[in-house]
Coordinates of N, CA, C and O and ligand atoms in Angstrom, one line a residue:
M1 N 6.1 -21.5 15.9 CA 6.4 -20.2 15.3 C 6.1 -20.1 13.9 O 6.4 -21.1 13.1
V2 N 5.4 -19.1 13.5 CA 5.0 -18.9 12.1 C 6.1 -18.2 11.3 O 6.5 -17.1 11.7
K3 N 6.5 -18.8 10.3 CA 7.5 -18.2 9.4 C 6.8 -17.5 8.3 O 6.0 -18.1 7.6
T4 N 7.1 -16.2 8.1 CA 6.5 -15.5 7.0 C 7.5 -15.4 5.8 O 8.7 -15.2 6.0
F5 N 7.0 -15.6 4.7 CA 7.9 -15.6 3.5 C 7.7 -14.2 2.8 O 6.6 -13.8 2.6
Q6 N 8.8 -13.7 2.4 CA 8.8 -12.4 1.7 C 8.6 -12.7 0.2 O 9.3 -13.5 -0.4
A7 N 7.7 -11.9 -0.4 CA 7.5 -12.1 -1.9 C 8.5 -11.2 -2.6 O 8.8 -10.1 -2.1
Y8 N 9.1 -11.6 -3.6 CA 10.1 -10.8 -4.4 C 9.5 -10.5 -5.8 O 8.9 -11.4 -6.4
L9 N 9.7 -9.3 -6.2 CA 9.2 -8.9 -7.5 C 10.3 -9.0 -8.5 O 11.5 -9.0 -8.1
S10 N 9.9 -9.1 -9.7 CA 10.9 -9.2 -10.8 C 11.9 -8.0 -10.9 O 11.5 -6.9 -10.7
N11 N 13.2 -8.4 -11.0 CA 14.2 -7.3 -11.1 C 14.2 -6.5 -12.4 O 14.8 -5.5 -12.5
C12 N 13.5 -7.0 -13.4 CA 13.5 -6.3 -14.7 C 12.6 -5.1 -14.7 O 12.5 -4.3 -15.6
H13 N 11.8 -4.9 -13.6 CA 10.9 -3.7 -13.5 C 11.4 -2.9 -12.3 O 12.1 -3.4 -11.4
R14 N 11.1 -1.6 -12.3 CA 11.4 -0.7 -11.2 C 10.5 -1.1 -10.1 O 9.3 -1.3 -10.3
T15 N 11.0 -1.2 -8.9 CA 10.1 -1.7 -7.8 C 10.2 -0.6 -6.7 O 11.1 0.1 -6.5
Y16 N 9.2 -0.6 -5.8 CA 9.1 0.2 -4.7 C 9.3 -0.7 -3.4 O 8.7 -1.7 -3.4
S17 N 10.1 -0.2 -2.5 CA 10.5 -1.0 -1.3 C 10.2 -0.3 0.0 O 10.0 0.9 0.0
C18 N 10.1 -1.1 1.0 CA 9.9 -0.5 2.4 C 11.1 0.3 2.7 O 12.3 -0.1 2.5
I19 N 10.9 1.5 3.3 CA 12.0 2.4 3.6 C 12.9 1.9 4.6 O 14.1 2.3 4.7
H20 N 12.4 1.0 5.5 CA 13.2 0.5 6.6 C 13.9 -0.8 6.3 O 15.1 -1.0 6.5
C21 N 13.2 -1.8 5.8 CA 13.7 -3.2 5.7 C 14.0 -3.6 4.2 O 14.5 -4.6 3.9
R22 N 13.6 -2.7 3.3 CA 13.8 -2.9 1.8 C 13.0 -4.1 1.3 O 13.3 -4.6 0.2
A23 N 12.0 -4.5 2.0 CA 11.1 -5.5 1.4 C 10.4 -5.0 0.2 O 10.0 -3.8 0.2
H24 N 10.3 -5.7 -0.8 CA 9.6 -5.3 -2.0 C 8.1 -5.0 -1.7 O 7.5 -5.8 -1.0
L25 N 7.6 -4.0 -2.2 CA 6.2 -3.6 -1.9 C 5.3 -3.6 -3.2 O 4.2 -4.0 -3.2
A26 N 5.8 -3.0 -4.2 CA 5.0 -2.8 -5.4 C 5.9 -2.7 -6.7 O 7.0 -2.2 -6.6
N27 N 5.3 -3.1 -7.8 CA 6.0 -3.0 -9.1 C 5.6 -1.6 -9.7 O 4.5 -1.1 -9.5
H28 N 6.5 -1.1 -10.4 CA 6.3 0.2 -11.0 C 5.0 0.2 -12.0 O 4.3 1.1 -12.1
D29 N 4.8 -1.0 -12.6 CA 3.7 -1.2 -13.5 C 2.4 -1.0 -12.7 O 1.3 -0.8 -13.3
E30 N 2.4 -1.2 -11.4 CA 1.1 -1.2 -10.6 C 0.8 0.3 -10.1 O -0.2 0.5 -9.5
L31 N 1.8 1.2 -10.4 CA 1.5 2.6 -10.0 C 0.5 3.2 -10.8 O 0.6 3.3 -12.0
I32 N -0.6 3.7 -10.2 CA -1.7 4.4 -10.9 C -1.4 5.9 -10.9 O -1.6 6.5 -12.0
S33 N -1.0 6.4 -9.8 CA -0.9 7.9 -9.8 C 0.2 8.3 -8.8 O 0.2 7.8 -7.7
K34 N 1.0 9.3 -9.2 CA 2.0 9.9 -8.2 C 1.5 11.2 -7.6 O 2.1 11.8 -6.8
S35 N 0.4 11.7 -8.2 CA -0.1 13.0 -7.7 C -1.4 12.9 -6.9 O -2.2 13.8 -6.8
F36 N -1.6 11.7 -6.4 CA -2.8 11.4 -5.5 C -2.6 12.2 -4.2 O -1.5 12.4 -3.7
Q37 N -3.6 12.8 -3.7 CA -3.5 13.6 -2.5 C -4.0 12.8 -1.2 O -5.1 12.4 -1.2
G38 N -3.1 12.6 -0.3 CA -3.4 11.9 0.9 C -3.7 13.0 2.0 O -3.6 14.2 1.7
S39 N -4.0 12.6 3.2 CA -4.3 13.5 4.3 C -3.0 14.3 4.7 O -3.1 15.4 5.2
Q40 N -1.8 13.7 4.4 CA -0.6 14.4 4.8 C 0.2 14.9 3.6 O 1.4 15.2 3.7
G41 N -0.5 15.1 2.5 CA 0.2 15.6 1.3 C 0.1 14.6 0.2 O -0.8 13.8 0.1
R42 N 1.1 14.7 -0.7 CA 1.1 13.9 -1.9 C 1.3 12.4 -1.6 O 2.1 12.1 -0.7
A43 N 0.6 11.6 -2.3 CA 0.7 10.1 -2.0 C 0.8 9.4 -3.3 O 0.4 9.9 -4.4
Y44 N 1.3 8.2 -3.3 CA 1.4 7.3 -4.4 C 0.2 6.3 -4.4 O -0.1 5.7 -3.3
L45 N -0.4 6.1 -5.5 CA -1.6 5.2 -5.5 C -1.2 4.0 -6.4 O -0.8 4.1 -7.5
F46 N -1.3 2.8 -5.8 CA -1.0 1.6 -6.5 C -2.2 0.7 -6.7 O -3.1 0.7 -5.9
N47 N -2.1 -0.1 -7.7 CA -3.2 -1.1 -8.0 C -3.1 -2.3 -7.1 O -4.1 -2.8 -6.6
S48 N -1.9 -2.8 -6.9 CA -1.7 -3.9 -6.0 C -0.3 -3.9 -5.4 O 0.6 -3.3 -5.9
V49 N -0.2 -4.5 -4.2 CA 1.1 -4.5 -3.5 C 1.3 -5.9 -2.9 O 0.4 -6.7 -2.8
V50 N 2.6 -6.2 -2.5 CA 2.9 -7.4 -1.8 C 3.6 -7.1 -0.5 O 4.0 -6.0 -0.2
N51 N 3.7 -8.1 0.4 CA 4.3 -8.0 1.7 C 3.7 -6.9 2.6 O 4.4 -6.3 3.4
V52 N 2.4 -6.7 2.4 CA 1.7 -5.7 3.2 C 0.5 -6.3 3.9 O -0.2 -7.1 3.4
G53 N 0.4 -5.9 5.2 CA -0.8 -6.3 6.0 C -1.7 -5.1 6.2 O -1.2 -4.0 6.0
C54 N -2.9 -5.4 6.7 CA -3.8 -4.2 6.9 C -4.4 -4.3 8.2 O -4.7 -5.3 8.8
G55 N -4.6 -3.1 8.8 CA -5.3 -3.0 10.1 C -6.8 -3.0 10.0 O -7.3 -3.3 8.9
P56 N -7.5 -2.7 11.1 CA -9.0 -2.7 11.1 C -9.5 -1.6 10.2 O -8.9 -0.5 10.0
A57 N -10.6 -1.9 9.5 CA -11.3 -0.9 8.7 C -11.9 0.2 9.5 O -12.4 0.0 10.6
E58 N -11.9 1.4 9.0 CA -12.6 2.5 9.6 C -13.0 3.5 8.6 O -12.5 3.6 7.5
E59 N -14.0 4.4 8.9 CA -14.4 5.4 8.0 C -13.6 6.7 8.3 O -13.5 7.0 9.4
R60 N -13.1 7.3 7.2 CA -12.3 8.5 7.4 C -12.7 9.5 6.3 O -12.9 9.2 5.2
V61 N -12.7 10.8 6.7 CA -13.0 11.8 5.8 C -11.7 12.2 5.1 O -10.8 12.7 5.7
L62 N -11.7 12.0 3.8 CA -10.5 12.4 2.9 C -10.9 13.6 2.1 O -12.0 14.1 2.1
L63 N -10.0 14.0 1.3 CA -10.2 15.2 0.4 C -11.4 14.9 -0.5 O -12.1 15.9 -0.9
T64 N -11.5 13.7 -0.9 CA -12.6 13.4 -1.9 C -13.9 12.9 -1.2 O -14.8 12.4 -1.8
G65 N -14.0 13.0 0.1 CA -15.2 12.7 0.9 C -15.0 11.6 1.9 O -13.8 11.2 2.2
L66 N -16.0 10.9 2.3 CA -16.0 9.9 3.3 C -15.7 8.6 2.6 O -16.3 8.2 1.7
H67 N -14.6 7.9 3.1 CA -14.2 6.6 2.5 C -14.0 5.6 3.6 O -13.5 5.9 4.7
A68 N -14.2 4.3 3.3 CA -13.8 3.2 4.2 C -12.3 2.9 3.9 O -12.0 2.6 2.8
V69 N -11.5 3.0 4.9 CA -10.0 2.8 4.7 C -9.5 1.9 5.8 O -10.1 1.7 6.8
A70 N -8.3 1.4 5.6 CA -7.6 0.7 6.6 C -6.1 1.0 6.5 O -5.6 1.2 5.4
D71 N -5.4 1.2 7.7 CA -4.0 1.4 7.6 C -3.3 0.2 7.1 O -3.7 -0.9 7.4
I72 N -2.2 0.4 6.4 CA -1.4 -0.8 5.9 C 0.0 -0.7 6.4 O 0.5 0.4 6.7
Y73 N 0.6 -1.8 6.6 CA 2.0 -1.9 7.2 C 2.8 -2.9 6.5 O 2.3 -3.9 5.9
C74 N 4.1 -2.8 6.6 CA 5.0 -3.7 6.0 C 5.0 -5.0 6.9 O 5.1 -4.9 8.1
E75 N 4.7 -6.1 6.2 CA 4.6 -7.4 7.0 C 6.0 -7.9 7.5 O 6.0 -8.7 8.4
C76 N 7.1 -7.3 7.0 CA 8.4 -7.8 7.5 C 8.8 -7.0 8.7 O 9.3 -7.6 9.6
C77 N 8.7 -5.7 8.7 CA 9.2 -4.9 9.8 C 8.1 -4.2 10.6 O 8.3 -3.4 11.5
K78 N 6.8 -4.3 10.1 CA 5.6 -3.7 10.8 C 5.6 -2.2 10.7 O 4.8 -1.6 11.5
T79 N 6.4 -1.6 9.8 CA 6.3 -0.1 9.7 C 5.0 0.3 9.0 O 4.6 -0.3 8.0
T80 N 4.3 1.3 9.5 CA 3.1 1.8 8.9 C 3.5 2.5 7.6 O 4.4 3.4 7.6
L81 N 2.8 2.1 6.5 CA 3.2 2.7 5.2 C 2.2 3.7 4.7 O 2.6 4.5 3.9
G82 N 1.0 3.6 5.1 CA 0.0 4.5 4.6 C -1.4 3.9 4.9 O -1.6 3.3 5.9
W83 N -2.2 3.9 3.9 CA -3.6 3.3 4.1 C -4.1 2.9 2.7 O -3.5 3.2 1.7
K84 N -5.2 2.2 2.8 CA -5.8 1.8 1.5 C -7.3 2.0 1.6 O -7.9 1.9 2.6
Y85 N -7.9 2.2 0.4 CA -9.3 2.2 0.3 C -9.8 0.8 0.4 O -9.2 -0.1 -0.1
L86 N -10.9 0.7 1.0 CA -11.6 -0.6 1.0 C -12.8 -0.6 0.1 O -13.6 0.3 0.2
I87 N -12.9 -1.5 -0.8 CA -14.1 -1.6 -1.6 C -14.8 -2.8 -1.1 O -14.4 -4.0 -1.3
V88 N -15.9 -2.6 -0.4 CA -16.5 -3.7 0.3 C -17.5 -4.4 -0.7 O -18.6 -3.9 -0.9
V89 N -17.0 -5.4 -1.3 CA -17.9 -6.1 -2.3 C -18.0 -7.5 -1.8 O -19.1 -7.9 -1.3
Y90 N -17.0 -8.3 -1.8 CA -17.1 -9.7 -1.3 C -16.2 -9.9 -0.1 O -16.5 -10.7 0.8
H91 N -15.0 -9.2 -0.1 CA -14.1 -9.4 1.0 C -13.3 -8.1 1.1 O -13.4 -7.2 0.2
C92 N -12.6 -7.9 2.2 CA -12.1 -6.6 2.5 C -10.7 -6.3 1.9 O -10.1 -5.3 2.0
C93 N -10.1 -7.3 1.3 CA -8.7 -7.1 0.9 C -8.6 -6.9 -0.6 O -7.6 -7.3 -1.2
C94 N -9.5 -6.1 -1.2 CA -9.3 -5.6 -2.5 C -9.4 -4.1 -2.5 O -10.1 -3.6 -1.6
G95 N -8.8 -3.4 -3.4 CA -9.0 -2.0 -3.4 C -7.7 -1.3 -3.8 O -6.7 -2.0 -4.0
Y96 N -7.7 0.0 -3.8 CA -6.5 0.7 -4.2 C -5.7 1.0 -2.9 O -6.2 1.1 -1.8
L97 N -4.4 1.1 -3.1 CA -3.5 1.3 -2.0 C -2.8 2.6 -2.1 O -2.3 2.9 -3.2
S98 N -2.6 3.2 -1.0 CA -1.9 4.5 -1.1 C -0.8 4.5 -0.1 O -1.0 4.2 1.1
F99 N 0.4 4.9 -0.5 CA 1.6 5.0 0.4 C 1.8 6.5 0.6 O 2.3 7.1 -0.3
E100 N 1.6 6.9 1.8 CA 1.8 8.3 2.0 C 3.3 8.6 2.5 O 3.7 9.7 2.5
K101 N 4.0 7.6 2.9 CA 5.3 7.8 3.5 C 6.5 7.3 2.6 O 7.6 7.3 3.1
L102 N 6.2 7.0 1.4 CA 7.3 6.5 0.5 C 8.0 7.7 -0.1 O 7.4 8.6 -0.4
Ligands
LIG201 ZN1 9.6 -3.2 6.1

């Protein structure tokens, strides 16, 4: 059985958590924009997050055009959180992250 460890962010900063299991997801310092537009309305755009896994990459037409994206989910409770842009440079796990459901 694989035990997954949950990452904890510093308490001295405002943090964003999973709506279901309260796992820490992102530091307020990593928030790039609160007025980003996702496919279902306003979304939060973060520079980096923790405790998040990503699904398979796919091309999706967004408001700003065609982008390579992947759905992201909470690694602790598997709730889908939103999606992230994939910047295909050397590997698939870098890029901006967007939470549409926070
Ligand atoms: Zn969760």
